[in-house]
């Protein structure tokens, strides 16, 4: 077992897409919280037990301020430039409370339900394209990537004519392998968001950004710069994570005909399947990082003010103290709610929409293409070990 004087490196690769890395299990089994070494060489505490992660995320003495010198960023270039607004994700209360309240009306369970027909249309459009194309293809490229991107376009009101440009540049940012390529893509996208917001300020549109532009001046409603940053943040938060989970969920169902059969025999089990996929894969591995603003005791250690903590939900969501038989994908898990969408102040704003998106995407895919099969075994697939979110680079399928 790793000693606190020799902290293990973080993040740890997942050697099997269905299993928790052994190193995370070892961290969780320590009697107290342990430290890990980040790619930039800095150290941070890692909370891996369900109760510890929940305690930390529910405690506002931990800050989300990415610019705080103690914040556990993976790489130093991830600290946003001073002129860049961090929108909701990097804010703390009370500023965060007002800003979140201003946008929350667009992310209620009801708003998500109202989006369902449009999500269905987008999903159907991409399945039509698959059915019209070659019978062997990459499902990430043909389906998992574009569907959530178009849902985000709907949400933030990207005009139809701009969608090809938007898809290209978003994928450039998402797949950038060097800081330079990433920075260039971010600059191009921010320039686009700036123009998008200017257009909506002149002529308000019926979408999240358009509605906020029309409410300028109300408490918590972002000014021009912050609204452009919010559009950018919604794209970042709402594109890659769903894309990854649609890919992994499809892989799981292609690999497990028994699950597919259970869902086609009883489609009312889909919402449970979606929640279980969220827990089982816990793709947003590093989303729940914080820095302590005061000395706080968690998991048997005192975290000093200024120290960074990573809420390792991937470990917490496999914690046997909380989940029965945690390494099993169980459609009957019931109300054993996971921390896949985080917890507390910053809990995922897009979660209601996401559950619908995931269900509509996967359910329609398997209903409309029942003969879909993996074109390569799971062991041969390439996973995003080096990315901040876990997912598949490609998913070759045939039908
Ligand atoms: C499988 C899909 C998704 C996963 C696993 C996921 C996960 C998360 C997690 C763990 C957080 C908390 C971060 C923290 O505590 O620091 C978060 C926050 C957030 N998510 Fe998601 N998310 C998903 C999809 C989406 C979508 C589709 C949207 C938008 C349409 C979205 C918008 C947001 C926003 C705006 C926040 C920040 C909320 C705040 O800071 O108050 N997410 N998400």
Tab-separated table of C-alpha atoms and ligand atoms in Angstrom:
chain	number	residue	atom	x	y	z
A	1	UNK	CA	0.000	0.000	0.000
A	2	UNK	CA	1.313	3.464	-0.899
A	3	UNK	CA	2.634	5.412	2.063
A	4	UNK	CA	1.777	9.043	2.701
A	5	UNK	CA	5.478	9.868	2.271
A	6	UNK	CA	5.406	8.333	-1.206
A	7	UNK	CA	2.106	9.505	-2.707
A	8	UNK	CA	0.848	7.623	-5.771
A	9	UNK	CA	0.434	9.495	-9.050
A	10	UNK	CA	-2.974	10.789	-10.013
A	11	UNK	CA	-4.938	10.277	-12.237
A	12	UNK	CA	-4.464	6.510	-12.390
A	13	UNK	CA	-5.148	4.668	-15.655
A	14	UNK	CA	-8.154	2.376	-15.778
A	15	UNK	CA	-6.712	-0.901	-16.987
A	16	UNK	CA	-10.225	-2.299	-17.539
A	17	UNK	CA	-13.120	-0.039	-18.543
A	18	UNK	CA	-15.398	-1.812	-16.074
A	19	UNK	CA	-13.072	-1.878	-13.070
A	20	UNK	CA	-11.879	0.647	-10.519
A	21	UNK	CA	-8.068	1.041	-10.739
A	22	UNK	CA	-6.416	-0.897	-7.888
A	23	UNK	CA	-4.610	2.240	-6.730
A	24	UNK	CA	-7.918	4.010	-6.030
A	25	UNK	CA	-9.144	1.001	-4.098
A	26	UNK	CA	-5.937	1.048	-2.044
A	27	UNK	CA	-6.400	4.745	-1.317
A	28	UNK	CA	-9.964	4.099	-0.218
A	29	UNK	CA	-8.919	1.258	2.049
A	30	UNK	CA	-6.414	3.401	3.975
A	31	UNK	CA	-7.548	4.209	7.500
A	32	UNK	CA	-7.394	7.948	6.740
A	33	UNK	CA	-7.332	10.226	3.684
A	34	UNK	CA	-4.131	9.957	1.605
A	35	UNK	CA	-2.262	12.300	-0.712
A	36	UNK	CA	-1.644	11.905	-4.440
A	37	UNK	CA	0.872	13.494	-6.798
A	38	UNK	CA	-0.633	15.523	-9.664
A	39	UNK	CA	0.866	15.638	-13.189
A	40	UNK	CA	2.311	19.104	-12.401
A	41	UNK	CA	4.237	17.557	-9.487
A	42	UNK	CA	2.095	19.137	-6.751
A	43	UNK	CA	0.439	17.146	-3.992
A	44	UNK	CA	-3.257	17.053	-3.096
A	45	UNK	CA	-5.446	15.077	-0.725
A	46	UNK	CA	-7.669	12.490	-2.399
A	47	UNK	CA	-11.015	11.647	-0.801
A	48	UNK	CA	-12.190	8.267	-2.081
A	49	UNK	CA	-14.821	7.060	0.419
A	50	UNK	CA	-18.419	7.986	-0.348
A	51	UNK	CA	-18.991	9.712	2.999
A	52	UNK	CA	-15.710	11.666	2.797
A	53	UNK	CA	-16.387	12.903	-0.753
A	54	UNK	CA	-19.916	13.919	0.191
A	55	UNK	CA	-18.718	15.687	3.332
A	56	UNK	CA	-16.140	17.630	1.351
A	57	UNK	CA	-18.439	18.606	-1.527
A	58	UNK	CA	-21.156	19.637	0.907
A	59	UNK	CA	-18.844	21.928	2.900
A	60	UNK	CA	-18.505	25.484	1.623
A	61	UNK	CA	-15.193	25.924	3.453
A	62	UNK	CA	-13.835	24.203	0.344
A	63	UNK	CA	-13.557	26.551	-2.623
A	64	UNK	CA	-13.911	25.960	-6.381
A	65	UNK	CA	-11.700	28.958	-7.206
A	66	UNK	CA	-9.361	27.576	-9.870
A	67	UNK	CA	-7.084	30.589	-9.524
A	68	UNK	CA	-6.360	29.968	-5.842
A	69	UNK	CA	-2.669	28.982	-5.645
A	70	UNK	CA	-3.569	25.839	-3.690
A	71	UNK	CA	-6.250	24.626	-6.116
A	72	UNK	CA	-5.315	21.129	-7.351
A	73	UNK	CA	-5.180	21.780	-11.106
A	74	UNK	CA	-3.759	18.896	-13.124
A	75	UNK	CA	-1.504	21.071	-15.293
A	76	UNK	CA	-0.510	24.672	-14.595
A	77	UNK	CA	-1.789	25.875	-17.986
A	78	UNK	CA	-5.328	24.955	-16.853
A	79	UNK	CA	-5.425	27.999	-14.574
A	80	UNK	CA	-7.667	30.419	-16.501
A	81	UNK	CA	-6.118	33.706	-17.669
A	82	UNK	CA	-7.203	36.743	-15.583
A	83	UNK	CA	-9.376	38.103	-18.393
A	84	UNK	CA	-11.261	34.816	-18.628
A	85	UNK	CA	-14.404	34.507	-16.508
A	86	UNK	CA	-14.714	31.040	-14.948
A	87	UNK	CA	-18.516	31.171	-14.965
A	88	UNK	CA	-20.363	28.943	-12.451
A	89	UNK	CA	-17.840	26.126	-12.060
A	90	UNK	CA	-15.067	28.319	-10.664
A	91	UNK	CA	-17.233	30.524	-8.426
A	92	UNK	CA	-17.985	30.305	-4.701
A	93	UNK	CA	-21.040	31.451	-2.737
A	94	UNK	CA	-22.482	34.049	-2.441
A	95	UNK	CA	-21.501	35.052	-6.026
A	96	UNK	CA	-22.144	31.493	-7.221
A	97	UNK	CA	-25.551	31.308	-5.502
A	98	UNK	CA	-26.884	34.344	-7.377
A	99	UNK	CA	-25.382	33.324	-10.711
A	100	UNK	CA	-26.726	29.771	-10.433
A	101	UNK	CA	-30.182	30.982	-9.415
A	102	UNK	CA	-30.309	33.209	-12.513
A	103	UNK	CA	-29.813	30.273	-14.879
A	104	UNK	CA	-31.392	27.439	-12.854
A	105	UNK	CA	-34.895	28.011	-14.269
A	106	UNK	CA	-33.632	26.679	-17.598
A	107	UNK	CA	-32.335	23.456	-16.058
A	108	UNK	CA	-35.304	22.156	-14.071
A	109	UNK	CA	-36.703	18.629	-14.551
A	110	UNK	CA	-39.598	20.276	-16.440
A	111	UNK	CA	-37.277	22.206	-18.818
A	112	UNK	CA	-35.470	18.939	-19.500
A	113	UNK	CA	-38.760	17.162	-20.262
A	114	UNK	CA	-39.693	19.956	-22.677
A	115	UNK	CA	-36.399	19.375	-24.511
A	116	UNK	CA	-37.145	15.668	-24.974
A	117	UNK	CA	-38.908	15.900	-28.384
A	118	UNK	CA	-36.050	17.966	-29.804
A	119	UNK	CA	-33.463	15.547	-28.381
A	120	UNK	CA	-35.424	12.724	-30.011
A	121	UNK	CA	-35.359	14.536	-33.382
A	122	UNK	CA	-31.597	15.058	-33.164
A	123	UNK	CA	-31.022	11.406	-32.229
A	124	UNK	CA	-33.291	10.199	-35.056
A	125	UNK	CA	-31.498	12.407	-37.560
A	126	UNK	CA	-28.123	10.840	-36.727
A	127	UNK	CA	-29.540	7.310	-36.742
A	128	UNK	CA	-31.041	8.008	-40.194
A	129	UNK	CA	-27.567	8.997	-41.349
A	130	UNK	CA	-26.075	5.794	-39.902
A	131	UNK	CA	-28.735	3.685	-41.639
A	132	UNK	CA	-28.003	5.454	-44.935
A	133	UNK	CA	-24.229	4.930	-44.657
A	134	UNK	CA	-21.708	2.063	-44.641
A	135	UNK	CA	-22.539	-0.874	-42.357
A	136	UNK	CA	-19.279	-0.580	-40.415
A	137	UNK	CA	-18.550	2.725	-38.729
A	138	UNK	CA	-17.182	4.498	-35.679
A	139	UNK	CA	-20.129	5.145	-33.362
A	140	UNK	CA	-18.250	7.839	-31.409
A	141	UNK	CA	-17.735	9.861	-34.563
A	142	UNK	CA	-21.127	9.142	-36.135
A	143	UNK	CA	-23.321	9.410	-33.056
A	144	UNK	CA	-21.855	9.900	-29.554
A	145	UNK	CA	-19.997	13.121	-30.423
A	146	UNK	CA	-22.468	15.011	-32.636
A	147	UNK	CA	-25.717	14.263	-30.729
A	148	UNK	CA	-24.803	16.046	-27.442
A	149	UNK	CA	-23.149	18.846	-29.361
A	150	UNK	CA	-26.354	19.563	-31.250
A	151	UNK	CA	-28.310	19.433	-27.970
A	152	UNK	CA	-25.960	22.091	-26.568
A	153	UNK	CA	-26.398	24.141	-29.763
A	154	UNK	CA	-30.162	24.089	-29.116
A	155	UNK	CA	-29.654	25.120	-25.519
A	156	UNK	CA	-27.331	28.044	-26.144
A	157	UNK	CA	-28.957	28.994	-29.447
A	158	UNK	CA	-26.228	28.457	-32.044
A	159	UNK	CA	-27.763	29.344	-35.445
A	160	UNK	CA	-28.198	26.398	-37.780
A	161	UNK	CA	-25.814	27.861	-40.377
A	162	UNK	CA	-22.929	27.896	-37.834
A	163	UNK	CA	-23.287	24.316	-36.678
A	164	UNK	CA	-20.634	22.690	-38.876
A	165	UNK	CA	-18.059	25.279	-37.840
A	166	UNK	CA	-19.123	24.851	-34.229
A	167	UNK	CA	-18.819	21.047	-34.373
A	168	UNK	CA	-15.356	21.257	-35.929
A	169	UNK	CA	-13.937	23.789	-33.484
A	170	UNK	CA	-15.492	22.116	-30.425
A	171	UNK	CA	-13.927	18.810	-31.388
A	172	UNK	CA	-10.585	20.579	-31.910
A	173	UNK	CA	-10.724	21.923	-28.349
A	174	UNK	CA	-11.947	18.625	-26.948
A	175	UNK	CA	-9.286	16.530	-28.652
A	176	UNK	CA	-6.354	18.988	-28.398
A	177	UNK	CA	-3.231	17.106	-27.413
A	178	UNK	CA	-0.970	20.138	-26.826
A	179	UNK	CA	-1.610	23.249	-24.674
A	180	UNK	CA	-0.983	25.405	-27.792
A	181	UNK	CA	-3.618	23.622	-29.907
A	182	UNK	CA	-6.054	23.816	-27.000
A	183	UNK	CA	-5.387	27.539	-26.417
A	184	UNK	CA	-5.890	28.354	-30.098
A	185	UNK	CA	-9.185	26.481	-30.226
A	186	UNK	CA	-10.366	28.128	-26.995
A	187	UNK	CA	-9.538	31.593	-28.388
A	188	UNK	CA	-11.450	30.853	-31.596
A	189	UNK	CA	-14.456	29.552	-29.682
A	190	UNK	CA	-14.448	32.467	-27.234
A	191	UNK	CA	-14.396	34.852	-30.222
A	192	UNK	CA	-17.426	33.020	-31.598
A	193	UNK	CA	-19.292	33.154	-28.244
A	194	UNK	CA	-18.589	36.878	-28.002
A	195	UNK	CA	-20.274	37.454	-31.386
A	196	UNK	CA	-23.116	35.076	-30.510
A	197	UNK	CA	-23.891	37.044	-27.333
A	198	UNK	CA	-23.666	40.392	-29.174
A	199	UNK	CA	-26.250	39.108	-31.662
A	200	UNK	CA	-28.588	37.997	-28.867
A	201	UNK	CA	-28.202	41.328	-27.075
A	202	UNK	CA	-29.395	43.102	-30.215
A	203	UNK	CA	-32.171	40.626	-30.885
A	204	UNK	CA	-33.044	38.274	-27.980
A	205	UNK	CA	-33.677	34.654	-28.928
A	206	UNK	CA	-35.624	31.898	-27.173
A	207	UNK	CA	-32.740	29.905	-25.687
A	208	UNK	CA	-30.727	29.913	-22.426
A	209	UNK	CA	-28.251	32.600	-23.546
A	210	UNK	CA	-30.882	34.704	-25.355
A	211	UNK	CA	-33.167	34.699	-22.308
A	212	UNK	CA	-30.314	35.713	-19.998
A	213	UNK	CA	-29.291	38.508	-22.408
A	214	UNK	CA	-32.854	39.838	-22.226
A	215	UNK	CA	-32.736	39.853	-18.390
A	216	UNK	CA	-29.515	41.913	-18.141
A	217	UNK	CA	-29.454	43.979	-14.957
A	218	UNK	CA	-31.272	41.440	-12.739
A	219	UNK	CA	-29.354	40.032	-9.733
A	220	UNK	CA	-26.888	37.330	-10.768
A	221	UNK	CA	-27.548	37.735	-14.511
A	222	UNK	CA	-24.169	37.784	-16.283
A	223	UNK	CA	-22.864	40.841	-18.134
A	224	UNK	CA	-21.649	40.513	-21.735
A	225	UNK	CA	-18.258	38.981	-20.928
A	226	UNK	CA	-19.636	36.554	-18.331
A	227	UNK	CA	-22.467	35.499	-20.623
A	228	UNK	CA	-19.987	34.604	-23.374
A	229	UNK	CA	-18.018	32.667	-20.734
A	230	UNK	CA	-21.201	30.907	-19.630
A	231	UNK	CA	-21.993	29.828	-23.207
A	232	UNK	CA	-18.439	28.483	-23.450
A	233	UNK	CA	-18.698	26.733	-20.077
A	234	UNK	CA	-22.021	25.100	-21.021
A	235	UNK	CA	-20.382	23.774	-24.155
A	236	UNK	CA	-17.408	22.413	-22.210
A	237	UNK	CA	-19.558	20.929	-19.428
A	238	UNK	CA	-22.300	19.625	-21.693
A	239	UNK	CA	-20.520	18.149	-24.679
A	240	UNK	CA	-17.653	15.838	-23.853
A	241	UNK	CA	-19.167	14.210	-20.767
A	242	UNK	CA	-22.391	13.129	-22.523
A	243	UNK	CA	-20.413	12.093	-25.599
A	244	UNK	CA	-18.197	9.875	-23.448
A	245	UNK	CA	-21.076	8.310	-21.597
A	246	UNK	CA	-23.107	7.624	-24.740
A	247	UNK	CA	-20.026	5.855	-26.159
A	248	UNK	CA	-19.341	3.838	-23.000
A	249	UNK	CA	-23.023	3.029	-22.486
A	250	UNK	CA	-23.299	1.757	-26.061
A	251	UNK	CA	-20.141	-0.320	-25.574
A	252	UNK	CA	-21.525	-1.866	-22.386
A	253	UNK	CA	-24.834	-2.786	-24.012
A	254	UNK	CA	-23.092	-4.196	-27.082
A	255	UNK	CA	-20.880	-6.263	-24.791
A	256	UNK	CA	-23.758	-7.431	-22.575
A	257	UNK	CA	-26.682	-8.895	-24.579
A	258	UNK	CA	-28.329	-9.877	-21.268
A	259	UNK	CA	-28.690	-6.193	-20.303
A	260	UNK	CA	-29.940	-5.303	-23.778
A	261	UNK	CA	-32.558	-8.032	-23.546
A	262	UNK	CA	-33.651	-6.909	-20.076
A	263	UNK	CA	-34.160	-3.359	-21.395
A	264	UNK	CA	-36.034	-4.370	-24.531
A	265	UNK	CA	-38.268	-6.731	-22.486
A	266	UNK	CA	-39.059	-3.927	-20.033
A	267	UNK	CA	-38.260	-0.409	-21.308
A	268	UNK	CA	-39.431	1.085	-17.986
A	269	UNK	CA	-36.010	-0.017	-16.674
A	270	UNK	CA	-34.175	2.521	-18.861
A	271	UNK	CA	-33.983	5.319	-16.244
A	272	UNK	CA	-32.440	2.852	-13.763
A	273	UNK	CA	-29.992	1.707	-16.461
A	274	UNK	CA	-28.953	5.313	-17.101
A	275	UNK	CA	-28.358	6.017	-13.404
A	276	UNK	CA	-26.364	2.834	-13.087
A	277	UNK	CA	-24.226	3.752	-16.134
A	278	UNK	CA	-23.525	7.119	-14.541
A	279	UNK	CA	-22.351	5.402	-11.354
A	280	UNK	CA	-20.557	2.486	-12.980
A	281	UNK	CA	-18.399	4.578	-15.326
A	282	UNK	CA	-18.175	7.833	-13.268
A	283	UNK	CA	-16.519	9.576	-16.188
A	284	UNK	CA	-16.050	13.087	-14.700
A	285	UNK	CA	-13.078	11.959	-12.639
A	286	UNK	CA	-11.481	15.241	-11.727
A	287	UNK	CA	-14.551	17.476	-11.795
A	288	UNK	CA	-14.875	17.580	-8.033
A	289	UNK	CA	-11.647	19.280	-6.962
A	290	UNK	CA	-11.486	21.967	-4.280
A	291	UNK	CA	-9.089	24.005	-2.149
A	292	UNK	CA	-9.594	24.398	1.614
A	293	UNK	CA	-10.244	27.986	2.770
A	294	UNK	CA	-9.965	26.981	6.447
A	295	UNK	CA	-8.590	24.037	8.406
A	296	UNK	CA	-11.174	21.266	8.014
A	297	UNK	CA	-11.215	17.714	9.331
A	298	UNK	CA	-12.312	15.081	6.791
A	299	UNK	CA	-11.747	11.324	6.785
A	300	UNK	CA	-9.577	11.357	9.897
A	301	UNK	CA	-7.115	14.040	8.771
A	302	UNK	CA	-6.920	17.778	9.191
A	303	UNK	CA	-6.788	19.466	5.808
A	304	UNK	CA	-4.996	22.769	6.266
A	305	UNK	CA	-6.239	26.016	4.748
A	306	UNK	CA	-4.690	26.364	1.275
A	307	UNK	CA	-4.394	22.608	0.610
A	308	UNK	CA	-6.067	21.014	-2.392
A	309	UNK	CA	-8.478	18.063	-2.241
A	310	UNK	CA	-9.779	15.869	-5.028
A	311	UNK	CA	-13.190	14.320	-4.495
A	312	UNK	CA	-12.590	11.031	-6.234
A	313	UNK	CA	-16.166	10.142	-7.068
A	314	UNK	CA	-14.904	7.240	-9.160
A	315	UNK	CA	-13.762	5.604	-5.894
A	316	UNK	CA	-16.752	6.794	-3.872
A	317	UNK	CA	-19.188	5.354	-6.405
A	318	UNK	CA	-17.623	1.914	-5.916
A	319	UNK	CA	-17.551	2.174	-2.123
A	320	UNK	CA	-18.901	-1.086	-0.631
A	321	UNK	CA	-19.923	0.811	2.512
A	322	UNK	CA	-22.475	2.626	0.366
A	323	UNK	CA	-23.253	0.342	-2.605
A	324	UNK	CA	-24.065	-3.335	-2.380
A	325	UNK	CA	-21.734	-5.326	-4.611
A	326	UNK	CA	-20.366	-2.078	-6.125
A	327	UNK	CA	-18.403	-3.621	-9.001
A	328	UNK	CA	-21.526	-5.229	-10.470
A	329	UNK	CA	-23.666	-3.363	-13.004
A	330	UNK	CA	-27.053	-3.787	-11.340
A	331	UNK	CA	-30.298	-2.648	-12.985
A	332	UNK	CA	-32.094	-3.136	-9.657
A	333	UNK	CA	-29.903	-0.870	-7.552
A	334	UNK	CA	-32.910	1.224	-6.600
A	335	UNK	CA	-32.312	4.433	-4.677
A	336	UNK	CA	-28.595	3.948	-4.048
A	337	UNK	CA	-27.882	7.336	-5.630
A	338	UNK	CA	-24.319	7.923	-6.757
A	339	UNK	CA	-22.117	11.022	-6.819
A	340	UNK	CA	-21.686	10.916	-10.623
A	341	UNK	CA	-23.133	14.436	-10.926
A	342	UNK	CA	-21.236	15.691	-7.881
A	343	UNK	CA	-22.924	16.881	-4.710
A	344	UNK	CA	-23.760	20.136	-2.952
A	345	UNK	CA	-23.377	23.671	-4.287
A	346	UNK	CA	-21.992	22.763	-7.724
A	347	UNK	CA	-24.024	19.626	-8.373
A	348	UNK	CA	-24.442	19.230	-12.137
A	349	UNK	CA	-26.873	21.718	-13.576
A	350	UNK	CA	-27.403	19.599	-16.681
A	351	UNK	CA	-28.284	16.365	-14.865
A	352	UNK	CA	-32.022	16.237	-15.699
A	353	UNK	CA	-31.363	16.958	-19.354
A	354	UNK	CA	-28.515	14.480	-19.297
A	355	UNK	CA	-30.595	11.595	-18.000
A	356	UNK	CA	-33.120	12.214	-20.794
A	357	UNK	CA	-30.414	12.619	-23.433
A	358	UNK	CA	-28.695	9.405	-22.469
A	359	UNK	CA	-31.907	7.409	-22.363
A	360	UNK	CA	-33.230	8.752	-25.682
A	361	UNK	CA	-29.869	8.261	-27.420
A	362	UNK	CA	-29.193	4.687	-26.311
A	363	UNK	CA	-32.756	3.445	-26.315
A	364	UNK	CA	-33.425	4.750	-29.836
A	365	UNK	CA	-30.099	3.428	-31.089
A	366	UNK	CA	-30.866	-0.136	-30.005
A	367	UNK	CA	-34.562	0.049	-30.941
A	368	UNK	CA	-33.822	1.267	-34.453
A	369	UNK	CA	-30.684	-0.795	-35.131
A	370	UNK	CA	-31.332	-4.041	-33.239
A	371	UNK	CA	-28.575	-5.852	-35.154
A	372	UNK	CA	-25.846	-3.464	-33.952
A	373	UNK	CA	-22.661	-5.290	-32.891
A	374	UNK	CA	-19.113	-4.473	-31.818
A	375	UNK	CA	-16.701	-4.646	-34.760
A	376	UNK	CA	-13.787	-5.130	-32.320
A	377	UNK	CA	-13.658	-6.779	-28.898
A	378	UNK	CA	-13.720	-4.457	-25.866
A	379	UNK	CA	-10.088	-5.397	-25.082
A	380	UNK	CA	-8.994	-3.885	-28.433
A	381	UNK	CA	-10.743	-0.518	-27.933
A	382	UNK	CA	-8.813	2.687	-27.210
A	383	UNK	CA	-9.832	4.648	-24.117
A	384	UNK	CA	-9.104	8.256	-23.144
A	385	UNK	CA	-6.630	7.518	-20.391
A	386	UNK	CA	-4.888	10.852	-20.847
A	387	UNK	CA	-8.024	13.051	-20.798
A	388	UNK	CA	-9.746	14.709	-17.861
A	389	UNK	CA	-12.936	12.761	-18.605
A	390	UNK	CA	-12.947	9.031	-19.200
A	391	UNK	CA	-14.331	7.800	-22.507
A	392	UNK	CA	-13.643	6.053	-25.791
A	393	UNK	CA	-11.587	7.431	-28.658
A	394	UNK	CA	-13.552	5.298	-31.103
A	395	UNK	CA	-16.195	2.559	-31.031
A	396	UNK	CA	-16.108	0.491	-34.237
A	397	UNK	CA	-19.486	-1.146	-34.804
A	398	UNK	CA	-21.219	-3.059	-37.541
A	399	UNK	CA	-24.872	-3.948	-38.259
B	1	LIG	C1	-22.788	12.431	-18.304
B	1	LIG	C2	-22.869	13.711	-18.316
B	1	LIG	C3	-22.442	14.639	-17.226
B	1	LIG	C4	-21.707	14.385	-16.104
B	1	LIG	C5	-21.139	13.062	-15.627
B	1	LIG	C6	-21.575	15.653	-15.403
B	1	LIG	C7	-20.915	15.798	-14.199
B	1	LIG	C8	-20.814	16.979	-13.499
B	1	LIG	C9	-20.186	17.126	-12.210
B	1	LIG	C10	-19.513	15.994	-11.441
B	1	LIG	C11	-20.306	18.423	-11.842
B	1	LIG	C12	-19.851	19.026	-10.525
B	1	LIG	C13	-18.532	19.739	-10.622
B	1	LIG	C14	-18.058	20.262	-9.269
B	1	LIG	O1	-18.637	19.966	-8.235
B	1	LIG	O2	-17.044	20.968	-9.263
B	1	LIG	C15	-20.996	19.112	-12.916
B	1	LIG	C16	-21.270	20.451	-12.924
B	1	LIG	C17	-21.902	21.076	-13.965
B	1	LIG	N1	-22.469	20.495	-15.078
B	1	LIG	FE1	-22.443	18.556	-15.552
B	1	LIG	N2	-22.207	16.619	-16.124
B	1	LIG	C18	-22.758	16.057	-17.246
B	1	LIG	C19	-23.501	16.681	-18.221
B	1	LIG	C20	-23.802	18.004	-18.241
B	1	LIG	C21	-24.600	18.672	-19.246
B	1	LIG	C22	-25.269	17.979	-20.436
B	1	LIG	C23	-24.630	19.988	-18.918
B	1	LIG	C24	-25.292	21.149	-19.609
B	1	LIG	C25	-26.211	21.079	-20.445
B	1	LIG	C26	-23.867	20.155	-17.693
B	1	LIG	C27	-23.679	21.336	-17.053
B	1	LIG	C28	-23.012	21.485	-15.856
B	1	LIG	C29	-22.798	22.768	-15.218
B	1	LIG	C30	-23.254	24.122	-15.734
B	1	LIG	C31	-22.095	22.513	-14.031
B	1	LIG	C32	-21.598	23.537	-13.025
B	1	LIG	C33	-22.637	23.791	-11.983
B	1	LIG	C34	-22.168	24.757	-10.928
B	1	LIG	O3	-20.970	25.007	-10.817
B	1	LIG	O4	-23.027	25.263	-10.205
B	1	LIG	N3	-23.382	18.938	-17.318
B	1	LIG	N4	-21.314	18.195	-13.908
